[in-house]
mmCIF file of C-alpha atoms in Angstrom:
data_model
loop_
_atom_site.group_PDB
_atom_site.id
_atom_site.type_symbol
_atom_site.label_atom_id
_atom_site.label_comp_id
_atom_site.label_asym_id
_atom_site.label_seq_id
_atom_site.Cartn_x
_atom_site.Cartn_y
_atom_site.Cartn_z
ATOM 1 C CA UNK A 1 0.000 0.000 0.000
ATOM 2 C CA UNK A 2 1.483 3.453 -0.809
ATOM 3 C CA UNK A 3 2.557 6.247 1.996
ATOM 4 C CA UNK A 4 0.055 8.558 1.001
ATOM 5 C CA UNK A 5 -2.828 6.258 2.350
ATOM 6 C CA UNK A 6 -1.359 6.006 5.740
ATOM 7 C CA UNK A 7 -1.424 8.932 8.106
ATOM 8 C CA UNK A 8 2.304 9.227 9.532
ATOM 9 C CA UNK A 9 2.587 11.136 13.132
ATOM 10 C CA UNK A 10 6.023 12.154 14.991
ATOM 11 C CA UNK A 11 5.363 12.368 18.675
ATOM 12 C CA UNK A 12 7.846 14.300 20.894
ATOM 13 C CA UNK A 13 7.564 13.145 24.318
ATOM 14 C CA UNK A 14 8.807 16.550 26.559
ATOM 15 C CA UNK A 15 8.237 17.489 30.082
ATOM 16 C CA UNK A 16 10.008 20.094 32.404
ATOM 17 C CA UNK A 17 10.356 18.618 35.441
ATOM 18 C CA UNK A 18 13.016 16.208 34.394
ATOM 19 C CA UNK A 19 15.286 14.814 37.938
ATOM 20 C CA UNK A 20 18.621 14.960 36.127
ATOM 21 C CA UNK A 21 18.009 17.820 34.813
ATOM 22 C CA UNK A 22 14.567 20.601 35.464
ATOM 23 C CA UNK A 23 13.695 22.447 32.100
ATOM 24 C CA UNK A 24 16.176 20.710 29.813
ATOM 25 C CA UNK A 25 14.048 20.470 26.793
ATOM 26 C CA UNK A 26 13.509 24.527 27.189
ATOM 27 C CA UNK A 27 17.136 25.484 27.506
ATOM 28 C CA UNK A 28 18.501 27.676 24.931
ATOM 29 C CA UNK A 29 20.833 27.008 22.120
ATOM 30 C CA UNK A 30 21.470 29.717 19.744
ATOM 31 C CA UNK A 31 19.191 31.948 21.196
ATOM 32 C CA UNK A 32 16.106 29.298 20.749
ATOM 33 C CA UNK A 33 14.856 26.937 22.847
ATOM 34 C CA UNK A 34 16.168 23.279 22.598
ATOM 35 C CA UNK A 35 12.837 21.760 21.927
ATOM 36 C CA UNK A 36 12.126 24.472 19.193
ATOM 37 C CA UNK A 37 15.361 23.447 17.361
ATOM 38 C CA UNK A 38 14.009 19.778 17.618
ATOM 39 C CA UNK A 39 10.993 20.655 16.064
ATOM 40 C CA UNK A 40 11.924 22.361 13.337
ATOM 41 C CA UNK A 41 14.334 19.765 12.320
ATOM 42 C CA UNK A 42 11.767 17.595 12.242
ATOM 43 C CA UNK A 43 9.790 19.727 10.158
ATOM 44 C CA UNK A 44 12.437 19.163 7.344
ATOM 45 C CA UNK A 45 10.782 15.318 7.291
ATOM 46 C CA UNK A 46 9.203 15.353 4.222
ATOM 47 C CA UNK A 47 7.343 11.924 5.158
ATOM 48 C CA UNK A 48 5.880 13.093 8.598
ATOM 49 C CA UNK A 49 2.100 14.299 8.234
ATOM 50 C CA UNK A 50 2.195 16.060 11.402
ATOM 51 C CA UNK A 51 4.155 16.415 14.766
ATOM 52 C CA UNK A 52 2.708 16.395 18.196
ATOM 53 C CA UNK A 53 3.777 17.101 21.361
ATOM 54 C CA UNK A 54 3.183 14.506 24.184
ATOM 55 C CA UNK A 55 3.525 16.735 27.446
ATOM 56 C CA UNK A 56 1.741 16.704 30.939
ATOM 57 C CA UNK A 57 -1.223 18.707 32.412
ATOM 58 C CA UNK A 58 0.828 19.549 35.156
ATOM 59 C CA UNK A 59 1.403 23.415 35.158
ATOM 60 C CA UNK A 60 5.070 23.377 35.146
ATOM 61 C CA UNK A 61 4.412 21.915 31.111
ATOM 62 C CA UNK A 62 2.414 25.268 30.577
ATOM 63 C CA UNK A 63 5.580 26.508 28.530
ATOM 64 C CA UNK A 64 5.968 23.792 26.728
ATOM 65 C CA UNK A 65 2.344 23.990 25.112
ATOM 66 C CA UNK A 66 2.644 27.589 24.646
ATOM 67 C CA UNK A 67 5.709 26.888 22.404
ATOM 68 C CA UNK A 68 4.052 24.724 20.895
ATOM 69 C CA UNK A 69 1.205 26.941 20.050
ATOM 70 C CA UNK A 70 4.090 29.676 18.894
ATOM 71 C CA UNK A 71 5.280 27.121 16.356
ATOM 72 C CA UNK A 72 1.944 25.910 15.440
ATOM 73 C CA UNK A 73 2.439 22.460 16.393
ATOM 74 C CA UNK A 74 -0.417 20.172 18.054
ATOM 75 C CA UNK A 75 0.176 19.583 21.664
ATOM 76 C CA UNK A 76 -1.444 16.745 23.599
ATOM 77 C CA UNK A 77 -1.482 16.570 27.882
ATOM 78 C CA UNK A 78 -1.645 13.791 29.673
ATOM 79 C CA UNK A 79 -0.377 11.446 32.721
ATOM 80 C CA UNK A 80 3.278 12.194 34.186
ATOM 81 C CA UNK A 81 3.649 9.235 35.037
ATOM 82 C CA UNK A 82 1.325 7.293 32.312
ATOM 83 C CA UNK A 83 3.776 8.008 29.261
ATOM 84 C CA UNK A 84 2.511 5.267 27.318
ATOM 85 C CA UNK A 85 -0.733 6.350 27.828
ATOM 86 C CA UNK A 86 -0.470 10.044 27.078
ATOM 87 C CA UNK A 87 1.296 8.936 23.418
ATOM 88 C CA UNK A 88 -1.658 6.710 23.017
ATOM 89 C CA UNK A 89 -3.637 9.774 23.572
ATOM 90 C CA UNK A 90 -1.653 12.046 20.991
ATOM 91 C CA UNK A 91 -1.449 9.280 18.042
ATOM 92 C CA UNK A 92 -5.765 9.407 18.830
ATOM 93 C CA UNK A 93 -5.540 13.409 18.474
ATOM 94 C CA UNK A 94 -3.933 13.590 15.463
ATOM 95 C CA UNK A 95 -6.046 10.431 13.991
ATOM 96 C CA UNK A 96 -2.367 8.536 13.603
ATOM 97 C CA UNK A 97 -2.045 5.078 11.611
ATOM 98 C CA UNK A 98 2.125 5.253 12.243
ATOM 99 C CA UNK A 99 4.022 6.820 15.291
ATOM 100 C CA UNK A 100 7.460 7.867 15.171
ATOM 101 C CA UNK A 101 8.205 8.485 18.369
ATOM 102 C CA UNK A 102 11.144 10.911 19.918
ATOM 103 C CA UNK A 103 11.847 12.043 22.751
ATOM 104 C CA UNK A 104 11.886 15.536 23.780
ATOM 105 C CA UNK A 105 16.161 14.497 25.421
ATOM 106 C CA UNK A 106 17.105 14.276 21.025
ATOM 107 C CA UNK A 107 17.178 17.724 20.334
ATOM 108 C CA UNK A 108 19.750 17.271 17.313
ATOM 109 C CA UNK A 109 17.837 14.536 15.464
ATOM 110 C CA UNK A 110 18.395 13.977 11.978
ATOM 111 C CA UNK A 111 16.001 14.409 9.638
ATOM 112 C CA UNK A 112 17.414 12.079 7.401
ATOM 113 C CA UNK A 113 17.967 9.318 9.712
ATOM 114 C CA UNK A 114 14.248 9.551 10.316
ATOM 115 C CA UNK A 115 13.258 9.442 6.866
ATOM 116 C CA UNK A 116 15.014 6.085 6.745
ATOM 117 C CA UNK A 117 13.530 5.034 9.516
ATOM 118 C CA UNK A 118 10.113 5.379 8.178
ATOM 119 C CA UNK A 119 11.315 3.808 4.794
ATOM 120 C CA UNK A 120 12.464 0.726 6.318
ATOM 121 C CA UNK A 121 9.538 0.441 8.434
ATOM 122 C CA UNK A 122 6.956 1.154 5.312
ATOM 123 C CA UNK A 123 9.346 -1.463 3.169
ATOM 124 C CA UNK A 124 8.717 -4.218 5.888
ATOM 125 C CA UNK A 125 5.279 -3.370 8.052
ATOM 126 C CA UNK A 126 4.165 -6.729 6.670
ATOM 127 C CA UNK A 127 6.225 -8.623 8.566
ATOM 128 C CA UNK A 128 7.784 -6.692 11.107
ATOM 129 C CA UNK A 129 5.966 -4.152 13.469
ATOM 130 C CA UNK A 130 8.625 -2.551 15.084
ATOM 131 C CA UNK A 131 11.960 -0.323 13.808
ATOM 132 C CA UNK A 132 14.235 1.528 15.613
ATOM 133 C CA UNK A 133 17.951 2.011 15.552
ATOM 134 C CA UNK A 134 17.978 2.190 19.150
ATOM 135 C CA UNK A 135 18.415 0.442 22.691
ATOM 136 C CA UNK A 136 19.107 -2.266 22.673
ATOM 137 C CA UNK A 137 20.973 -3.290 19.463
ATOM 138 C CA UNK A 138 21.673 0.994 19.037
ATOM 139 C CA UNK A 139 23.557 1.370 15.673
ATOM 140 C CA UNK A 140 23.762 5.505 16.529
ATOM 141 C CA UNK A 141 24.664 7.763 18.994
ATOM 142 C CA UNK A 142 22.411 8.170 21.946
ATOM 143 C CA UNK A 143 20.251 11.130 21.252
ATOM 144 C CA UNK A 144 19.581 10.171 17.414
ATOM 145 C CA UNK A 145 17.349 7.808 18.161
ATOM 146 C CA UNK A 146 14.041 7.128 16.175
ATOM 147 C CA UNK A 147 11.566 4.271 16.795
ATOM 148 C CA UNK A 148 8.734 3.318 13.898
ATOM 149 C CA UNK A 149 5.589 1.234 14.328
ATOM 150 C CA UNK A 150 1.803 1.441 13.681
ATOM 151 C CA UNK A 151 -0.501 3.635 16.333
ATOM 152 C CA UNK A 152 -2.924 0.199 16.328
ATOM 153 C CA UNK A 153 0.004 -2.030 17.816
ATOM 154 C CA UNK A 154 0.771 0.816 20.504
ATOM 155 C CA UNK A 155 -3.274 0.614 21.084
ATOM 156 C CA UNK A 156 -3.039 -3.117 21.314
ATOM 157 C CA UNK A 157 0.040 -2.520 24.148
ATOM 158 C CA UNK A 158 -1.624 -0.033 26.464
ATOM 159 C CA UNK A 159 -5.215 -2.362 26.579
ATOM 160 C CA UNK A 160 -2.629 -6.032 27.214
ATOM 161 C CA UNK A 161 -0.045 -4.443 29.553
ATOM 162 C CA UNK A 162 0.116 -4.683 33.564
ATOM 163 C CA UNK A 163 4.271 -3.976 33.139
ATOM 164 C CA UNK A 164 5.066 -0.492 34.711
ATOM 165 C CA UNK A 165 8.011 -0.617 33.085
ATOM 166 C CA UNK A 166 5.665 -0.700 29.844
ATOM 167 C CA UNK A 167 3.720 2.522 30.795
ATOM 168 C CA UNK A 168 6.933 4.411 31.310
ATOM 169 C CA UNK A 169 8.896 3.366 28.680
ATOM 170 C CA UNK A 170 6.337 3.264 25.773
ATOM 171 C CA UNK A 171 7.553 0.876 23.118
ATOM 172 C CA UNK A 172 9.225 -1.465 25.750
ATOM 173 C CA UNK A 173 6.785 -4.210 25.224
ATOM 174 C CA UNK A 174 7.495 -4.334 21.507
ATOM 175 C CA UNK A 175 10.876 -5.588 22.090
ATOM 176 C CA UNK A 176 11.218 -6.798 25.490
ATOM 177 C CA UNK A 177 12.316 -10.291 26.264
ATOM 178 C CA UNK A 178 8.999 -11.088 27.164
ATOM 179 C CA UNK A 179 7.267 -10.831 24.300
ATOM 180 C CA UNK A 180 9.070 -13.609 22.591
ATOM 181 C CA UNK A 181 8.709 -12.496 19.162
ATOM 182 C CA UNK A 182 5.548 -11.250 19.142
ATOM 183 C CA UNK A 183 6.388 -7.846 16.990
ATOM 184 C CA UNK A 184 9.051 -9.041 15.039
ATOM 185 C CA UNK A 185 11.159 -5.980 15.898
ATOM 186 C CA UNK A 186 13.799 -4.887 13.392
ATOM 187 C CA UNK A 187 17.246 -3.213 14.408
ATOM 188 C CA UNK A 188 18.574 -1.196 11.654
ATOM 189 C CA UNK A 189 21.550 1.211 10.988
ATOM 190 C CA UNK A 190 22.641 4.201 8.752
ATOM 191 C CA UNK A 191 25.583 4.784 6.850
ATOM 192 C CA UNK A 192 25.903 7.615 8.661
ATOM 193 C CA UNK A 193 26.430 7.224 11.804
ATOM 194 C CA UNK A 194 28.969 3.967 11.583
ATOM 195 C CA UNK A 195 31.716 4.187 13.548
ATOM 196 C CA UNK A 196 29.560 6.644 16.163
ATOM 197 C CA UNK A 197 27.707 4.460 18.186
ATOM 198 C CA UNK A 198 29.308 4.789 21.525
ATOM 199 C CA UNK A 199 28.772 8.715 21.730
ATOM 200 C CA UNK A 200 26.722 10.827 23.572
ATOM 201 C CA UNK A 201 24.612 13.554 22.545
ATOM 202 C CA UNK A 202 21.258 13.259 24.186
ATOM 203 C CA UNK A 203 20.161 15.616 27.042
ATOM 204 C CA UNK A 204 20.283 13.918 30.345
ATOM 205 C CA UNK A 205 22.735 16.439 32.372
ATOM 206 C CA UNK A 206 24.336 19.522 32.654
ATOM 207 C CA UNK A 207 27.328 18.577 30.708
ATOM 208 C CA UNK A 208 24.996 16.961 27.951
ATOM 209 C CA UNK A 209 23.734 20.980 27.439
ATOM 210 C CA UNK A 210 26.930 22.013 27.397
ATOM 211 C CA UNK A 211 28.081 19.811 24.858
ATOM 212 C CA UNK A 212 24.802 20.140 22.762
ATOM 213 C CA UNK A 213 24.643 23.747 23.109
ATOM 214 C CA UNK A 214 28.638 24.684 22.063
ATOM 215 C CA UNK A 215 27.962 21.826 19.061
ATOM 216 C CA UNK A 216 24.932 23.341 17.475
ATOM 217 C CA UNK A 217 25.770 27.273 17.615
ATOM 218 C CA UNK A 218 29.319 26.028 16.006
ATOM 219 C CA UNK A 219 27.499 23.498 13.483
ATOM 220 C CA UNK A 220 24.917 26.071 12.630
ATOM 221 C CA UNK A 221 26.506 28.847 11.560
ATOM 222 C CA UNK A 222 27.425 26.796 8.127
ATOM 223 C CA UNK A 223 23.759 24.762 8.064
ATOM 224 C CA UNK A 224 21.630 24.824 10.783
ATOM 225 C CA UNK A 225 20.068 21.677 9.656
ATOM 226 C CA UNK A 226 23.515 19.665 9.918
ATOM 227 C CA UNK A 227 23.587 15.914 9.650
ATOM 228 C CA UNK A 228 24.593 12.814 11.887
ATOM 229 C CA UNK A 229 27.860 12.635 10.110
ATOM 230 C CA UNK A 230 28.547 16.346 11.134
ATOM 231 C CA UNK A 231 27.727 15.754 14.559
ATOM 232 C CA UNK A 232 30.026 12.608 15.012
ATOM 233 C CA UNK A 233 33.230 14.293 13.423
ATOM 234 C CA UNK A 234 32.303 17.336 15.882
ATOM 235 C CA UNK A 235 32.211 15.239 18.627
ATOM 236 C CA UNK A 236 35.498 13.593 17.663
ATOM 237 C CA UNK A 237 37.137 16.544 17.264
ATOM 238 C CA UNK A 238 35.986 17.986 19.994
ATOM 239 C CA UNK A 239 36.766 14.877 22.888
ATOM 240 C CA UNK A 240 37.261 16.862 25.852
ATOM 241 C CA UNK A 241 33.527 17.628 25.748
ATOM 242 C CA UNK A 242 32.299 14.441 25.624
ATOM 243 C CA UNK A 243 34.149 12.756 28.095
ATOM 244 C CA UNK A 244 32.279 15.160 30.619
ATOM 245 C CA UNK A 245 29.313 13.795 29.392
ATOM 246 C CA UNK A 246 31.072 9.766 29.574
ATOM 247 C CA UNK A 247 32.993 11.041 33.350
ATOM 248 C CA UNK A 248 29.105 12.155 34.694
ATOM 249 C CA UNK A 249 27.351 8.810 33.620
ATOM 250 C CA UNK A 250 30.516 6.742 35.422
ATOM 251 C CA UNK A 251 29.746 8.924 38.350
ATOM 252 C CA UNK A 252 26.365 8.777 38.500
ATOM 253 C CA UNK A 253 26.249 4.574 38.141
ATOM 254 C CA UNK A 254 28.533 4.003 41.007
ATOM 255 C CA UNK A 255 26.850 6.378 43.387
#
């Protein structure tokens, strides 16, 4: 069946009360908010019918939906702690037949890595009902993550689930251990990002900002709508940065 008869939906799952790290996805970077850079890469997805954003109805996500609003992009609230749910509740706002979901922490996706992802899903829905290039078989660096599969089998999930960790996590039951097979899930990689699966650039602490922030308002003074390979040479060139980020996550897992 072609694209055009399916009704593709990113979600971007934000909140501001992070633990690790309060009003992350709102910090600036080249004078705009993280989560407004994310955004508007993910506008540059030609295959995406919309994009929503998956936030709370607690009032500290007030900001977040009146960004939204500001960039004219849908906004659904929901649980805090019922993440799976409040997706569920987007991909039924926006009348969704395929979610790709990211999370609000991948600022610097790439539009092209997504693309792929939603090619390789559309090439092999048939048979398998779950993509990503993620946790755990990642083939790119944490924070470029993308994960593909239809709105119906995420329906199916939230109605079969008791598994907390399910409810957090979202698509956890479509590849956990558990579910011995049950969605097929498929693991794939880009060209681009071989060779950078081991680095860091999602937005978990303070030294994650750092690094993102320095990175993009160096990277987007040429183009700011730089790629996955631009990112990893950055990073490589640029090693002192991301050991901070490596050094914080050592620290925080023996502590």
């Amino acid at each position: 069946m072609d694209k055009s008869s399916f009704r593709i939906v990113a979600t971007i799952e934000a909140r501001m009360t992070s633990s690790r790290l309060p009003g992350k996805v709102l910090m600036p970077a080249g004078g705009k908010p993280l989560l407004q850079i994310l955004i508007e890469r993910l506008k540059r997805v030609k295959e995406l019918d919309k994009i929503i954003i998956a936030t709370t109805t607690n009032i500290d996500d007030d900001p977040i939906a009146l960004l939204g609003k500001e960039l004219s992009v849908e906004i659904f609230r929901g649980s805090e702690e019922d993440v799976l749910g409040r997706v569920c509740g987007a991909l039924r706002a926006t009348d969704a037949d395929i979610c790709v979901e990211i999370t609000g922490d991948c600022p610097l996706i790439d539009p092209q890595i997504v693309s792929e992802a939603i090619t390789e899903y559309m090439r092999t829905k048939e048979t398998n009902f779950y993509i990503s290039n993620s946790d755990p078989h990642r083939s790119v660096p944490a924070g470029l993550d993308v994960q593909v599969f239809s709105a119906e089998s995420l329906y199916r999930l939230e109605s079969e689930t008791i598994d907390p960790l399910d409810r957090e996590h979202v698509s956890y039951g479509f590849y956990c251990p558990e579910t011995d097979d049950r969605w097929k899930p498929r693991f794939i990689t880009h060209s681009s990002c071989i060779g950078g699966e081991e680095l860091i650039i999602t937005l978990d602490y303070r030294e994650d900002y750092e690094l993102i922030k320095r990175l993009y308002e160096e990277l987007s003074q040429k183009n700011p709508f730089f790629s996955a390979q631009d990112i990893i040479d950055w990073i490589k060139a640029h090693p002192e940065q991301h050991e901070k980020c490596k050094q914080v996550r050592a620290l925080k897992n023996t502590t």
